[in-house]
Coordinates of C-alpha atoms in Angstrom, one line a residue:
X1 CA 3.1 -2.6 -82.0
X2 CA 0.9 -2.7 -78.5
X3 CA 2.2 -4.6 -75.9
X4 CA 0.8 -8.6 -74.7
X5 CA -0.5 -8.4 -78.7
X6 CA -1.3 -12.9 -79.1
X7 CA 0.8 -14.6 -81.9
X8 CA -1.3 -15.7 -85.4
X9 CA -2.2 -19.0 -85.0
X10 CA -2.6 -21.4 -88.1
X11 CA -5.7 -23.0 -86.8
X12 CA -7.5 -19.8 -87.3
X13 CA -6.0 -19.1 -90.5
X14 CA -4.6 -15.8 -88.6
X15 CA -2.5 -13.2 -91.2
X16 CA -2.7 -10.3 -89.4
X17 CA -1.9 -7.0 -91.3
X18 CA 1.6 -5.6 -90.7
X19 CA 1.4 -2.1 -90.1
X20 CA -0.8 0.4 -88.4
X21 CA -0.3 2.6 -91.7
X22 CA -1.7 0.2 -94.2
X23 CA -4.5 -0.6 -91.5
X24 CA -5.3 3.4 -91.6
X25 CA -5.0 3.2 -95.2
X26 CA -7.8 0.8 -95.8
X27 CA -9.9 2.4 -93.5
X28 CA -9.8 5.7 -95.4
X29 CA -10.5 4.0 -98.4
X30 CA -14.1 3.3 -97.3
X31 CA -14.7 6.4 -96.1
X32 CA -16.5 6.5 -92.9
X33 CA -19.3 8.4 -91.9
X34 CA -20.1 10.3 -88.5
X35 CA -22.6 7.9 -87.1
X36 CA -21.5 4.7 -88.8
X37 CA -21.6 1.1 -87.4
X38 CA -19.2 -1.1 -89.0
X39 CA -19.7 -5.0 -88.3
X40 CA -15.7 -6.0 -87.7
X41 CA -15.6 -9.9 -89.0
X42 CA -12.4 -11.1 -86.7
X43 CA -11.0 -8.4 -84.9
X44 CA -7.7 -10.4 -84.9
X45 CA -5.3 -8.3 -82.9
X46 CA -6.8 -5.0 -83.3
X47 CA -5.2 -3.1 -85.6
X48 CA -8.3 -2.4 -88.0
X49 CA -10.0 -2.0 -85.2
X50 CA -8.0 1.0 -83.8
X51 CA -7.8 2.6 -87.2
X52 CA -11.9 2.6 -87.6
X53 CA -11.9 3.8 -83.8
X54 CA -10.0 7.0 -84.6
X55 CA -13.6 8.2 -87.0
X56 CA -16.6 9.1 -85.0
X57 CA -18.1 5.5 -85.4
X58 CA -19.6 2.7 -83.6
X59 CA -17.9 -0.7 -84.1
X60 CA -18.9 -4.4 -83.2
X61 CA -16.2 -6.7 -83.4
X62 CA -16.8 -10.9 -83.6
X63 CA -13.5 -13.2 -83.0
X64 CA -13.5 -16.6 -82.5
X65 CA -10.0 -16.6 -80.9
X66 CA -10.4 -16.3 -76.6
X67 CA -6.9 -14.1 -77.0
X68 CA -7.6 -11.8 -79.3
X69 CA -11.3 -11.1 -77.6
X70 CA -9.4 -9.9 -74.5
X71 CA -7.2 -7.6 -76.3
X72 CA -9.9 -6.3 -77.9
X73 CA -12.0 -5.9 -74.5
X74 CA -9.3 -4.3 -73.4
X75 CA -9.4 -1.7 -76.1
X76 CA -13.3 -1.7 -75.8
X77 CA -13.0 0.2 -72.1
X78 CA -11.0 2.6 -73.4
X79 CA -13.1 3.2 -76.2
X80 CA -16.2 5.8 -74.5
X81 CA -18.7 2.8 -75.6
X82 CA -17.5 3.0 -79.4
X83 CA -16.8 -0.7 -79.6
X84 CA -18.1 -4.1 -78.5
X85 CA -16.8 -7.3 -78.9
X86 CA -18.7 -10.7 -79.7
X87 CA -16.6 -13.6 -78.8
X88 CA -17.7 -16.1 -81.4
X89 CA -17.9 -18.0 -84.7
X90 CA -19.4 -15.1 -87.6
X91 CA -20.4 -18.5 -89.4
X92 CA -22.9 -19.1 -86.5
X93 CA -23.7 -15.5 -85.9
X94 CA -27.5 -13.9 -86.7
X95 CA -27.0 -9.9 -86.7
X96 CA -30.6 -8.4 -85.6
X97 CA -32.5 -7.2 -87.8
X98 CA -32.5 -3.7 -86.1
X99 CA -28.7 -3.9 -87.3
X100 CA -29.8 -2.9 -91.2
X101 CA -30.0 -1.9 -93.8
X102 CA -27.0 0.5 -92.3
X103 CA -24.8 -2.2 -91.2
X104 CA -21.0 -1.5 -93.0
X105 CA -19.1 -4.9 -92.7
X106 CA -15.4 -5.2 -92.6
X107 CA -12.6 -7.6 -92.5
X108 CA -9.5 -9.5 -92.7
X109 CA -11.0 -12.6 -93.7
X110 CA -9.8 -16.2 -92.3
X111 CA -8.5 -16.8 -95.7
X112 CA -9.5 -20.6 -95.2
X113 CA -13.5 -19.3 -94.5
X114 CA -13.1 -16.6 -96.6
X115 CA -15.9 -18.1 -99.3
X116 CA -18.4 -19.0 -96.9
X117 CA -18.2 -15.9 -95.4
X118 CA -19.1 -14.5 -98.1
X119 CA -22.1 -16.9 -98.7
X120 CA -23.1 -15.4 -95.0
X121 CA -22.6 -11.7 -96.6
X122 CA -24.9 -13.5 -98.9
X123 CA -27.7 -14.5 -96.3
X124 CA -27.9 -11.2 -94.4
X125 CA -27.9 -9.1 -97.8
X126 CA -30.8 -7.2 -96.5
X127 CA -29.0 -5.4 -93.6
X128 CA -25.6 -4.7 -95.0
X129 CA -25.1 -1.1 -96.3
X130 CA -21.2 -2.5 -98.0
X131 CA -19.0 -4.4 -97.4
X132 CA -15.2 -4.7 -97.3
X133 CA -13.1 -7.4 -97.2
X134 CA -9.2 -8.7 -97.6
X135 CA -9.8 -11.9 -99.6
X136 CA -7.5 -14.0 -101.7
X137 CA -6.9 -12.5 -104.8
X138 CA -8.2 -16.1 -106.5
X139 CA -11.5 -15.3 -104.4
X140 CA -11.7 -11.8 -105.3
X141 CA -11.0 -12.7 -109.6
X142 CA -13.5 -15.4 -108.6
X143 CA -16.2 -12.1 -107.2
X144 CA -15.9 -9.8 -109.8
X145 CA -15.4 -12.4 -112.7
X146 CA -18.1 -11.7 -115.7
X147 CA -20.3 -13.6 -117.8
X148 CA -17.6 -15.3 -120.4
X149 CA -14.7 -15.3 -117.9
X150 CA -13.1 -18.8 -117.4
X151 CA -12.8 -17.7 -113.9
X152 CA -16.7 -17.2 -113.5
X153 CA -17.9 -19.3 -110.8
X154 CA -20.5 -20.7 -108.3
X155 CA -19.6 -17.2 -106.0
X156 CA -19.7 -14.9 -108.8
X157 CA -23.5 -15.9 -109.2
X158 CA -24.1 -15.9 -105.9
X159 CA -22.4 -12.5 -104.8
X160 CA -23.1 -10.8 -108.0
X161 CA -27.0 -11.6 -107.7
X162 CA -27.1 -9.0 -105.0
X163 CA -23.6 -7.3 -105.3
X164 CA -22.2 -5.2 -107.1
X165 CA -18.1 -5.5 -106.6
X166 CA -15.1 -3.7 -106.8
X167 CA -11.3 -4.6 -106.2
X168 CA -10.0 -1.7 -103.7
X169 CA -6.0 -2.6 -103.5
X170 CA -4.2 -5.7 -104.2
X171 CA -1.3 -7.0 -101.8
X172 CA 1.6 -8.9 -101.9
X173 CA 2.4 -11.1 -99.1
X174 CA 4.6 -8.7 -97.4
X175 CA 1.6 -6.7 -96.1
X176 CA 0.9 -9.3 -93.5
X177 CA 2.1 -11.5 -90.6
X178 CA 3.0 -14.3 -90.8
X179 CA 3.3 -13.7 -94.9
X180 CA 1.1 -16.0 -96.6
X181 CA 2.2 -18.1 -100.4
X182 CA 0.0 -16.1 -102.0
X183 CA -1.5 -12.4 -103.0
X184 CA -4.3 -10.8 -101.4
X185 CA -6.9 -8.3 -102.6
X186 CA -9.2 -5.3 -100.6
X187 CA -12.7 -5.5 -102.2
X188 CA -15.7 -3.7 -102.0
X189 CA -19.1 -5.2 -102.4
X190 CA -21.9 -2.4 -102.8
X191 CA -25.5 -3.8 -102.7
X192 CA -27.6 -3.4 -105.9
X193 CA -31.5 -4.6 -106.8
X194 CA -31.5 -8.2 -107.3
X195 CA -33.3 -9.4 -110.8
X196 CA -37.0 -9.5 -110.6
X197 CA -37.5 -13.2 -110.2
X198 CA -41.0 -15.3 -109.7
X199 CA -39.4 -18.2 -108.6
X200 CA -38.5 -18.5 -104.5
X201 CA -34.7 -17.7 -103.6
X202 CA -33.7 -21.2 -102.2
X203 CA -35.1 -22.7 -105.9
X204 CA -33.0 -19.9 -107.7
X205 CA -29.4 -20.7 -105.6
X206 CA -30.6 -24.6 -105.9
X207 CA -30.6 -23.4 -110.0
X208 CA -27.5 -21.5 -110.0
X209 CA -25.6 -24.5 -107.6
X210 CA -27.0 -27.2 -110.1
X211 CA -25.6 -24.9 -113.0
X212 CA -22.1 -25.2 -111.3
X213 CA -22.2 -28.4 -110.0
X214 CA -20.0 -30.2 -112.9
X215 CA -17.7 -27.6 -113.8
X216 CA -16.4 -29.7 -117.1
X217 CA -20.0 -30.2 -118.4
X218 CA -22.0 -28.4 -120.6
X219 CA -25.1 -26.3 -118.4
X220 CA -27.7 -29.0 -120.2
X221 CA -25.7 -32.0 -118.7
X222 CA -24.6 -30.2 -115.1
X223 CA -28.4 -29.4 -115.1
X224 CA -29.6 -33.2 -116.0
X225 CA -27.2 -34.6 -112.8
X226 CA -28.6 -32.3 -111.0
X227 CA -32.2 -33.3 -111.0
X228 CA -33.8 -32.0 -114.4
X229 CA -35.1 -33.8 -117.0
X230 CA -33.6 -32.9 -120.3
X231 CA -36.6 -32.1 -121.8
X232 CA -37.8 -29.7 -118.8
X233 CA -34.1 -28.2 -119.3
X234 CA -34.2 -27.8 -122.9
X235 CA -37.6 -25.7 -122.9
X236 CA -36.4 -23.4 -120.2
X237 CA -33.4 -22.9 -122.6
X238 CA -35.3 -22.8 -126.1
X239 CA -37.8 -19.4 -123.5
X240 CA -35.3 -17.8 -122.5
X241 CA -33.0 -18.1 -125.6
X242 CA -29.9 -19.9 -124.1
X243 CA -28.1 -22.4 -126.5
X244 CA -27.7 -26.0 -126.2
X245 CA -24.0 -26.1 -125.9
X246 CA -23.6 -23.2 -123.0
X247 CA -21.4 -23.4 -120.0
X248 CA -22.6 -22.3 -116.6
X249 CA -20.0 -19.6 -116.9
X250 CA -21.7 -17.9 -119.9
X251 CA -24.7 -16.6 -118.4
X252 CA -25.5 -13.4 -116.6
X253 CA -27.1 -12.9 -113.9
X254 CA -30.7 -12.0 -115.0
X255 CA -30.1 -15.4 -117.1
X256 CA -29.9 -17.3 -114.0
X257 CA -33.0 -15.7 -112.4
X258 CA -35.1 -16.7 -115.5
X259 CA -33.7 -20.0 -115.6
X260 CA -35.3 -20.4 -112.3
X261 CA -38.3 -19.3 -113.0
X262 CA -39.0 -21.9 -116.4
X263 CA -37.4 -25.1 -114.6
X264 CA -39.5 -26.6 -111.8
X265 CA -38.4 -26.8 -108.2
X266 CA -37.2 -30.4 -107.5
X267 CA -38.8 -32.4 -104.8
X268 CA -36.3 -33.8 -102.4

């Protein structure tokens, strides 16, 4: 452990791994490149940081937490211009598009963010290369869930349109500090081809969030309370071959995309 290292604080959902080792470990496990530039999501107290540092790559590093940013300067001068540091919120933050389609992201995710920073992984799908993240393991079933799986949600849709993704390593709470109540998971995301889809990308997640809206309903009625007239919903269902009585959680991803191509955009 370095010296003047700042205590996890609970406001920023802080649960910083324990151990240079398994910090070293993870790193391997992506296997960097000479030449690389990793996009570090909450540099926290440095310790994935160092272990990307020891690889000939080039790291940007964006925390939120004043503290942590001057550690992280700190190890920034001693770095021969490897690493820079953003002091801000990721939530709020626009990487250029000069940054892609090379940018490798990384991170021990703010467990209490963790799903809208994946909705941001999301956004900026065009410029990221992969992606690696610590996640709760709930988040992570919730990624990688199939068509079918009662764990198949709103994410799953959204990450999997553009995702392909992979669990890395679970952990128990022992791996970090403080420990948190529950298990944690390393996951990859590797982008793929999104479905070939007419219909604009803000109408197809407006679909896919309507789909998901009313988790205890059928798709029809989730659909219908979400803006669609029945009859405009059963239509799309009788094209594309999707029966009456489906759940949100039943479809694929290419079912999605057509979905939004046969129902109409809804004026707001």
């Amino acid at each position: 452990m370095i010296a003047s290292v700042p205590v996890p604080l609970r406001r920023f959902s802080q649960n910083w791994l324990a151990n240079d080792e398994l910090a070293v470990a993870l790193v391997r496990s992506m296997e960097p490149q000479s030449g690389d530039h990793f996009l570090e999501i909450g540099g926290g107290e440095g310790r994935m940081t160092r272990a990307l540092l020891q690889h000939d790559v080039r790291v940007t590093t964006i925390e939120v937490d004043t503290r942590c940013c001057e550690t992280l300067e700190a190890l920034a001068r001693n770095s021969a211009g490897k690493l820079s540091v953003i002091h801000g919120d990721v939530l709020e933050y626009d990487p250029p598009a000069s940054s892609g389609p090379e940018l490798r992201l990384v991170g021990n995710l703010p467990y209490a963010i963790a799903s809208p920073i994946m909705r941001w992984t999301v956004k900026h799908h065009k410029i990221v290369s992969d992606a690696y993240y610590m996640v709760p393991i709930d988040i992570a079933k919730r990624i990688l869930a199939p068509a079918g799986s009662s764990e198949r949600a709103l994410l799953s849709v959204l990450v999997g349109w553009f995702f392909d993704g992979k669990m890395i390593r679970r952990l128990g709470p022992g791996a970090f500090r403080p420990e948190p109540k529950i298990k944690s998971a390393f996951v990859r995301l590797q982008p793929h081809e999104p479905p070939a889809c007419t219909a604009r990308q803000q109408h197809c997640q407006t679909v896919v969030q309507g789909s998901f809206a009313h988790r205890r309903k059928t798709l029809l009625n989730s659909l219908r309370q979400s803006g669609w007239q029945r009859d405009e919903i059963e239509r799309a269902f009788a094209t594309i071959g999707i029966d009456i009585g489906a759940r949100a959680e039943a479809l694929r991803v290419i079912q999605f995309a057509r979905l939004a191509e046969e129902l109409p955009e809804l004026i707001q």
